[in-house]
mmCIF file of C-alpha atoms in Angstrom:
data_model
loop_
_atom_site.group_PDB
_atom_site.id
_atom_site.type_symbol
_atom_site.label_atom_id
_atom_site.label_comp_id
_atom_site.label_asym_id
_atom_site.label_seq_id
_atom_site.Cartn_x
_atom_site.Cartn_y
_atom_site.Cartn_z
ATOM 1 C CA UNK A 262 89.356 218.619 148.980
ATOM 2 C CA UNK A 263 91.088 222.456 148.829
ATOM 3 C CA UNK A 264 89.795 225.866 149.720
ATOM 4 C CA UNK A 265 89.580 226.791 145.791
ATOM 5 C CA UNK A 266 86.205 227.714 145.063
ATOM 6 C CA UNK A 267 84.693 225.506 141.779
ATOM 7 C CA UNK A 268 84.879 229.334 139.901
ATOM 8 C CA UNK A 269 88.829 229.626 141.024
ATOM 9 C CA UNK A 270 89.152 225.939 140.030
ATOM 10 C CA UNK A 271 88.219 226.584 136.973
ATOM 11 C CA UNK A 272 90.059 229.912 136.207
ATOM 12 C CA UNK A 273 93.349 228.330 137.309
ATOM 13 C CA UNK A 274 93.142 225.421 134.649
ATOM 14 C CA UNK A 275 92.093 227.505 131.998
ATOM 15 C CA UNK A 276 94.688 229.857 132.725
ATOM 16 C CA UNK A 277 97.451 227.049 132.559
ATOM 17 C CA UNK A 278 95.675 224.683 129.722
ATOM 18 C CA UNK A 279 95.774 227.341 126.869
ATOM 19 C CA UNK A 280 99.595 228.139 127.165
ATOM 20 C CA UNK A 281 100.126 224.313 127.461
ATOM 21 C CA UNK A 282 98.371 223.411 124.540
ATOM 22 C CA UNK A 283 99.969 226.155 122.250
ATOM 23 C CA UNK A 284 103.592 224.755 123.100
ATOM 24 C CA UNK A 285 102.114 221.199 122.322
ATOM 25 C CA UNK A 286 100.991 222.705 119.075
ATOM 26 C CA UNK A 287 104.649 224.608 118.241
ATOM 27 C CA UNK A 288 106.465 221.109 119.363
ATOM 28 C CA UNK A 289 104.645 219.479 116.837
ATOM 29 C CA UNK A 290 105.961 221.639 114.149
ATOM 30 C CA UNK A 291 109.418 222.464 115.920
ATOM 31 C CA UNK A 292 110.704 219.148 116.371
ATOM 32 C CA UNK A 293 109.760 216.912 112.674
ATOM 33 C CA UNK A 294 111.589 220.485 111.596
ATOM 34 C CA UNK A 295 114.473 220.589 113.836
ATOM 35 C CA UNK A 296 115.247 216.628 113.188
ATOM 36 C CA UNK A 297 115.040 217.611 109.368
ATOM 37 C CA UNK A 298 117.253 220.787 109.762
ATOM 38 C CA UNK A 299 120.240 218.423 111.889
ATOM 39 C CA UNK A 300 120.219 215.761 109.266
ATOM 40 C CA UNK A 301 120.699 212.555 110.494
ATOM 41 C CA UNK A 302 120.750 213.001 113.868
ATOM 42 C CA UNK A 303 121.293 210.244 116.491
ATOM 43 C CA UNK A 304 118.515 208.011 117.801
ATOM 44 C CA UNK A 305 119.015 209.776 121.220
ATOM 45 C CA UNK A 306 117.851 212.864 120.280
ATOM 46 C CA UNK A 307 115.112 211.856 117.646
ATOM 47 C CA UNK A 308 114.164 210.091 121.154
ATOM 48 C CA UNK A 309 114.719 213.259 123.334
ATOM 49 C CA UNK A 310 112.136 215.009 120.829
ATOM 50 C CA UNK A 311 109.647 212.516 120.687
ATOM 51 C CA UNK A 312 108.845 212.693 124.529
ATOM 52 C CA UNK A 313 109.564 216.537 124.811
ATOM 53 C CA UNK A 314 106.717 217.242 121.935
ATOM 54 C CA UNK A 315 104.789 214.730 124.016
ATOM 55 C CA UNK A 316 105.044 216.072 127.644
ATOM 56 C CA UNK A 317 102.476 218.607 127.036
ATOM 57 C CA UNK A 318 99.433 216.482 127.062
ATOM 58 C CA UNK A 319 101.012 214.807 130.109
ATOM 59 C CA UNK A 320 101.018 218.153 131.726
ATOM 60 C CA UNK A 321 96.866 218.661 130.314
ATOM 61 C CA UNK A 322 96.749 214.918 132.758
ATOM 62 C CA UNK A 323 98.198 216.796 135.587
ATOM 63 C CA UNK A 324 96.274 219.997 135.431
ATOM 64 C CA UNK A 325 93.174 217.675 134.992
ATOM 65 C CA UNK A 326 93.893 216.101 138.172
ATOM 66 C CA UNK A 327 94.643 219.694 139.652
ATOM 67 C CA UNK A 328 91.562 220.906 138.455
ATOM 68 C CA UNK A 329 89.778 217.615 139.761
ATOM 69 C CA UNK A 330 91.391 218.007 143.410
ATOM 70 C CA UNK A 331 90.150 221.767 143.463
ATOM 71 C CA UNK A 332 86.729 221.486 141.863
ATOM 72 C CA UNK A 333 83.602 220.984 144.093
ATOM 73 C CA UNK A 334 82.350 217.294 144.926
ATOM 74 C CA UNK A 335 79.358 217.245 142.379
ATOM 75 C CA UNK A 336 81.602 218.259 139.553
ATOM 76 C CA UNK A 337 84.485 215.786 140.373
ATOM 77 C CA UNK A 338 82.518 212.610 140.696
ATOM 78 C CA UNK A 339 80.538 213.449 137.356
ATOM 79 C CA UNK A 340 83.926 214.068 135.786
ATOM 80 C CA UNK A 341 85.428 211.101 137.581
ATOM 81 C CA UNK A 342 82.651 208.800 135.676
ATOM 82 C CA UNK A 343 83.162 210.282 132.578
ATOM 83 C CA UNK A 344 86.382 209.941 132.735
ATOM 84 C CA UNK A 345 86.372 206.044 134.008
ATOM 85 C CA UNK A 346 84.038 205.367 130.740
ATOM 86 C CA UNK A 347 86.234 207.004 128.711
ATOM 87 C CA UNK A 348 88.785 204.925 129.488
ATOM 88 C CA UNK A 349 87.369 201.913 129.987
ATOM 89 C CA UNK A 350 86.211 202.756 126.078
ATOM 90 C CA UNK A 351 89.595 203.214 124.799
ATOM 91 C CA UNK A 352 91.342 200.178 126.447
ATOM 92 C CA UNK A 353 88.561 197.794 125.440
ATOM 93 C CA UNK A 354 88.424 199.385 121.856
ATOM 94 C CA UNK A 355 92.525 198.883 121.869
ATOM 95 C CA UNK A 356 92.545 195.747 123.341
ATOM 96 C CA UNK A 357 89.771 194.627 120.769
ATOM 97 C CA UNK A 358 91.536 196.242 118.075
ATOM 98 C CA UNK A 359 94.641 194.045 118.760
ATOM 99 C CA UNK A 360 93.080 190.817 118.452
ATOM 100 C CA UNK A 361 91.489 191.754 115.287
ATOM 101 C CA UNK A 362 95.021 193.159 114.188
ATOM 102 C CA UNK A 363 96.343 189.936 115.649
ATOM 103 C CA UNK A 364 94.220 187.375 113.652
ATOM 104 C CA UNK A 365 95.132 189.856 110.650
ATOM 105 C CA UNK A 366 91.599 191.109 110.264
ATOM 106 C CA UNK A 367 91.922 194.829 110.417
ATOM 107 C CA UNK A 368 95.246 196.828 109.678
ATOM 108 C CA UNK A 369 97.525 198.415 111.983
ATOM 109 C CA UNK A 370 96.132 200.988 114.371
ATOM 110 C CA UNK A 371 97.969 203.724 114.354
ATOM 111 C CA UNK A 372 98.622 204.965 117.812
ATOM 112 C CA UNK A 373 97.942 208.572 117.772
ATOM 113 C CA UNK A 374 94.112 207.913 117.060
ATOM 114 C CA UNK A 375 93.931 206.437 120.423
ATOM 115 C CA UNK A 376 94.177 209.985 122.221
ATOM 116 C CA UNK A 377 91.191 211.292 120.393
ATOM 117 C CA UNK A 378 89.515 208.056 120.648
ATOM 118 C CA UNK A 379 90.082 208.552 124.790
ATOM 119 C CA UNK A 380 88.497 211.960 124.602
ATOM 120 C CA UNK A 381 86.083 211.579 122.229
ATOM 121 C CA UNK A 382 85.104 208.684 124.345
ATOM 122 C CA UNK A 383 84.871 210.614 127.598
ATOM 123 C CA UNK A 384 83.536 213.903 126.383
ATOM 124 C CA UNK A 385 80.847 211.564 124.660
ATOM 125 C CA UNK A 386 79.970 209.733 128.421
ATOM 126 C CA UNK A 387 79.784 213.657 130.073
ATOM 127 C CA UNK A 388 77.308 214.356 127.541
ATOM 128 C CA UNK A 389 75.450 211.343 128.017
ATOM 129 C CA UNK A 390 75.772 211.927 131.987
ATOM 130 C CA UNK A 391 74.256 215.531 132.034
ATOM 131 C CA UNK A 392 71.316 214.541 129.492
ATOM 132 C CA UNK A 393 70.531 211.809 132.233
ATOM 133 C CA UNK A 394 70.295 214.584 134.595
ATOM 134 C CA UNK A 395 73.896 214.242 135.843
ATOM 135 C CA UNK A 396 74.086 210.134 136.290
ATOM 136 C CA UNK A 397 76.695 208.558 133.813
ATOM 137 C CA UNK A 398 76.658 205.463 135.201
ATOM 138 C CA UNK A 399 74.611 205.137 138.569
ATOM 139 C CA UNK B 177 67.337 211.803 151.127
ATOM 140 C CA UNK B 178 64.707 214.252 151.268
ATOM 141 C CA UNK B 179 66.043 218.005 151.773
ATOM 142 C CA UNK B 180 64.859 221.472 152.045
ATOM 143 C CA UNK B 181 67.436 223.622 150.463
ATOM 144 C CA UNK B 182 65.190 224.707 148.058
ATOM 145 C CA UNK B 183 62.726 226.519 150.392
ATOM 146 C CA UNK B 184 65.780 227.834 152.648
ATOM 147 C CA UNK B 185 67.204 229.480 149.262
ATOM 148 C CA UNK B 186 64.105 230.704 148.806
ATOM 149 C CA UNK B 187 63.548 231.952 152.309
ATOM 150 C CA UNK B 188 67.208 234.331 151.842
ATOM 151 C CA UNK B 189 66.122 235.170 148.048
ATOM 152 C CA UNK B 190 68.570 233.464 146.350
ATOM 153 C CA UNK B 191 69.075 232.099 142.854
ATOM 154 C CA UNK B 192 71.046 228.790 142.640
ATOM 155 C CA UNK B 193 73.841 230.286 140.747
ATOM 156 C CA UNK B 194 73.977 233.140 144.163
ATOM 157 C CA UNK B 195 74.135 230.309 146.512
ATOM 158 C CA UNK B 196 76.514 228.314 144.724
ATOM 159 C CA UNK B 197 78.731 231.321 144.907
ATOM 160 C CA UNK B 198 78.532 231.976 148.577
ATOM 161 C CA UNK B 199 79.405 227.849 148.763
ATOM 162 C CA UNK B 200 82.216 227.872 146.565
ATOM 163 C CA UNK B 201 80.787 225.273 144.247
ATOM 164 C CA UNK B 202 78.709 225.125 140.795
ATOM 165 C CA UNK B 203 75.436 226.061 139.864
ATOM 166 C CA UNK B 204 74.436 222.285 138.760
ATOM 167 C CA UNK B 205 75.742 221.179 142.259
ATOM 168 C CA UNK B 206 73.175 222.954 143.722
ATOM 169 C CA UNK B 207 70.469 221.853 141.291
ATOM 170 C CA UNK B 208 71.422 218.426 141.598
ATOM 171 C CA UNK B 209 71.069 218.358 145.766
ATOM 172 C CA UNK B 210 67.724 220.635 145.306
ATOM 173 C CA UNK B 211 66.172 217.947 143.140
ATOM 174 C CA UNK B 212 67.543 215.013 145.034
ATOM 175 C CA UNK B 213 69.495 213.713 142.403
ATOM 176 C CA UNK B 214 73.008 213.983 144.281
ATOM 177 C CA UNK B 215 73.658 213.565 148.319
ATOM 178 C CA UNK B 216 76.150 215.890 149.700
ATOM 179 C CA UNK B 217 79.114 215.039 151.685
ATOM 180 C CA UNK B 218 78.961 215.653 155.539
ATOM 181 C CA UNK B 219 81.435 218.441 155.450
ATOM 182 C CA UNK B 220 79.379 220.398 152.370
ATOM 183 C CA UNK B 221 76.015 219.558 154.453
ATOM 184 C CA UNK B 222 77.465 221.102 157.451
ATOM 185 C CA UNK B 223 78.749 224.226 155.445
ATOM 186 C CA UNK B 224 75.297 224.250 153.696
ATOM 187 C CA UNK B 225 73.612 224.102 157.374
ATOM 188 C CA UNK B 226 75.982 226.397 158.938
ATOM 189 C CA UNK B 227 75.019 229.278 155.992
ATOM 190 C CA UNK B 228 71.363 229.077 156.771
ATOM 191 C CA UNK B 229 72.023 229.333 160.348
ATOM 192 C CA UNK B 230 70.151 226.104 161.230
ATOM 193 C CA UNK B 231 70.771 222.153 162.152
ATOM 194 C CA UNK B 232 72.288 219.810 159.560
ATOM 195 C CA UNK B 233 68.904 218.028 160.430
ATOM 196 C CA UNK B 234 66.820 220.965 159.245
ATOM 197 C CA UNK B 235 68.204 221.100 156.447
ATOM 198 C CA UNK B 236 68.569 217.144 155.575
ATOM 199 C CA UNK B 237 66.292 214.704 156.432
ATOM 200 C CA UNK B 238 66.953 210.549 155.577
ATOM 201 C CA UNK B 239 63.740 209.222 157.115
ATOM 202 C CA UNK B 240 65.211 207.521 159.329
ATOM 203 C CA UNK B 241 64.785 210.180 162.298
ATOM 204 C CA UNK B 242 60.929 210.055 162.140
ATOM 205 C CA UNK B 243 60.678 206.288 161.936
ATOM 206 C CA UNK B 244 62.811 205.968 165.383
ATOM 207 C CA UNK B 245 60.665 208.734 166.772
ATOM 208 C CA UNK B 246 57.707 206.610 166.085
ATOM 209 C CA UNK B 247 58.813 203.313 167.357
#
C-alpha cells in the first residue's frame, strides 16, 4: 500500500510505540496525583485528565494502523485476522458479560479489564494463526 | 496456485530472508508463497517476476493455462 519496506515498517512503529507507551505509563501516575495535589477540582478537569491519560493507547490504534498500511501484504492480512478475532472475542465476551451482569449473575465488570482482554484475545488468535502455518481463520 | 519461486531463489542463491529483503517484505511472506500457503497480489507477483527477469507466468502458474492449451 506504501513504498516502506516491511523492515522500515517495522522500525518506524517501534520507534514511535516505546515513547508512547512511557507517557501512557507517567499519565497514569501524573494525573490520580495531580487531581489529589488540586483538591477538589472541578468535574471538567477530572474529565480533561481522564481522556488525556487515555489518548495514548488511542495513539498505539493509530500507529497500528500506520504500521498496518506500511507493512507487506502477508503480514497485514495475518494481522488483520488476528485482529478481527480479537475483537470479535472481546465484544462477544462484553456483550455476554452484560447479560449475565444484567440478570444479576456475575458482578460488575470493571472496564479496564476489557483492554487486556482485547489483546490478550488477539495476541492469543496470532499465535494460533502462525502454529496453523499462518491461517487464523481461512 | 502452483509456483516456482523456490527454484528461481535457488537459481540466484538466495536465502528467503535475502529475497525478502530485495522485495521489501518479510521472511514468512516469502515462506508462505514458496509453500503455497498464501497467493500474492498482482502487483507483488509482477515485482516478484520483474526481479527474476522472467514472465509473471513463469513464475506463477493456476492451471488454468495448460488446460486451455489442451482443449
Amino acid at each position: 500500500m506504501t513504498d516502506v519496506t516491511y523492515k522500515e515498517a517495522n522500525r518506524r512503529y517501534r520507534r514511535m510505540f516505546l515513547p508512547v507507551m512511557a507517557v501512557y505509563v507517567v499519565a497514569c501516575f501524573a494525573g490520580p496525583l495531580a487531581l489529589k495535589a488540586m483538591g477538589d477540582p472541578p468535574d471538567w478537569v477530572m474529565a480533561g485528565i481522564a481522556v488525556f491519560t487515555a489518548l495514548p493507547i488511542a495513539a498505539v490504534f493509530w500507529l497500528k494502523g500506520r504500521w498496518l498500511l506500511e507493512t507487506d501484504e502477508y503480514t497485514r492480512a495475518r494481522q488483520v485476522e488476528a485482529m478481527l478475532v480479537g475483537g470479535g472475542v472481546t465484544v462477544c465476551f462484553a456483550i455476554i458479560w452484560g447479560f449475565l451482569e444484567l440478570f444479576e449473575l456475575v458482578p460488575n465488570l470493571w472496564t479496564f479489564l476489557i483492554g487486556p482482554i482485547y489483546f490478550a484475545s488477539y495476541g492469543l488468535a496470532y499465535l494460533v494463526g502462525k502454529l496453523r502455518g499462518g491461517r487464523v481463520v481461512s | 496456485m502452483n509456483n516456482r519461486l523456490k527454484e528461481l531463489r535457488a537459481a540466484h542463491g538466495w536465502s528467503q530472508g535475502a529475497l525478502a529483503d530485495e522485495l521489501g517484505v518479510s521472511r514468512q511472506s516469502v515462506n508462505a508463497i514458496e509453500t503455497g500457503r498464501y497467493d500474492p497480489s498482482l502487483p507483488l507477483a509482477f515485482r516478484i517476476a520483474r526481479l527474476f527477469g522472467v514472465a509473471i507466468e513463469d513464475v506463477f502458474d493456476d492451471g488454468e493455462g495448460e488446460r486451455a492449451a489442451a482443449e
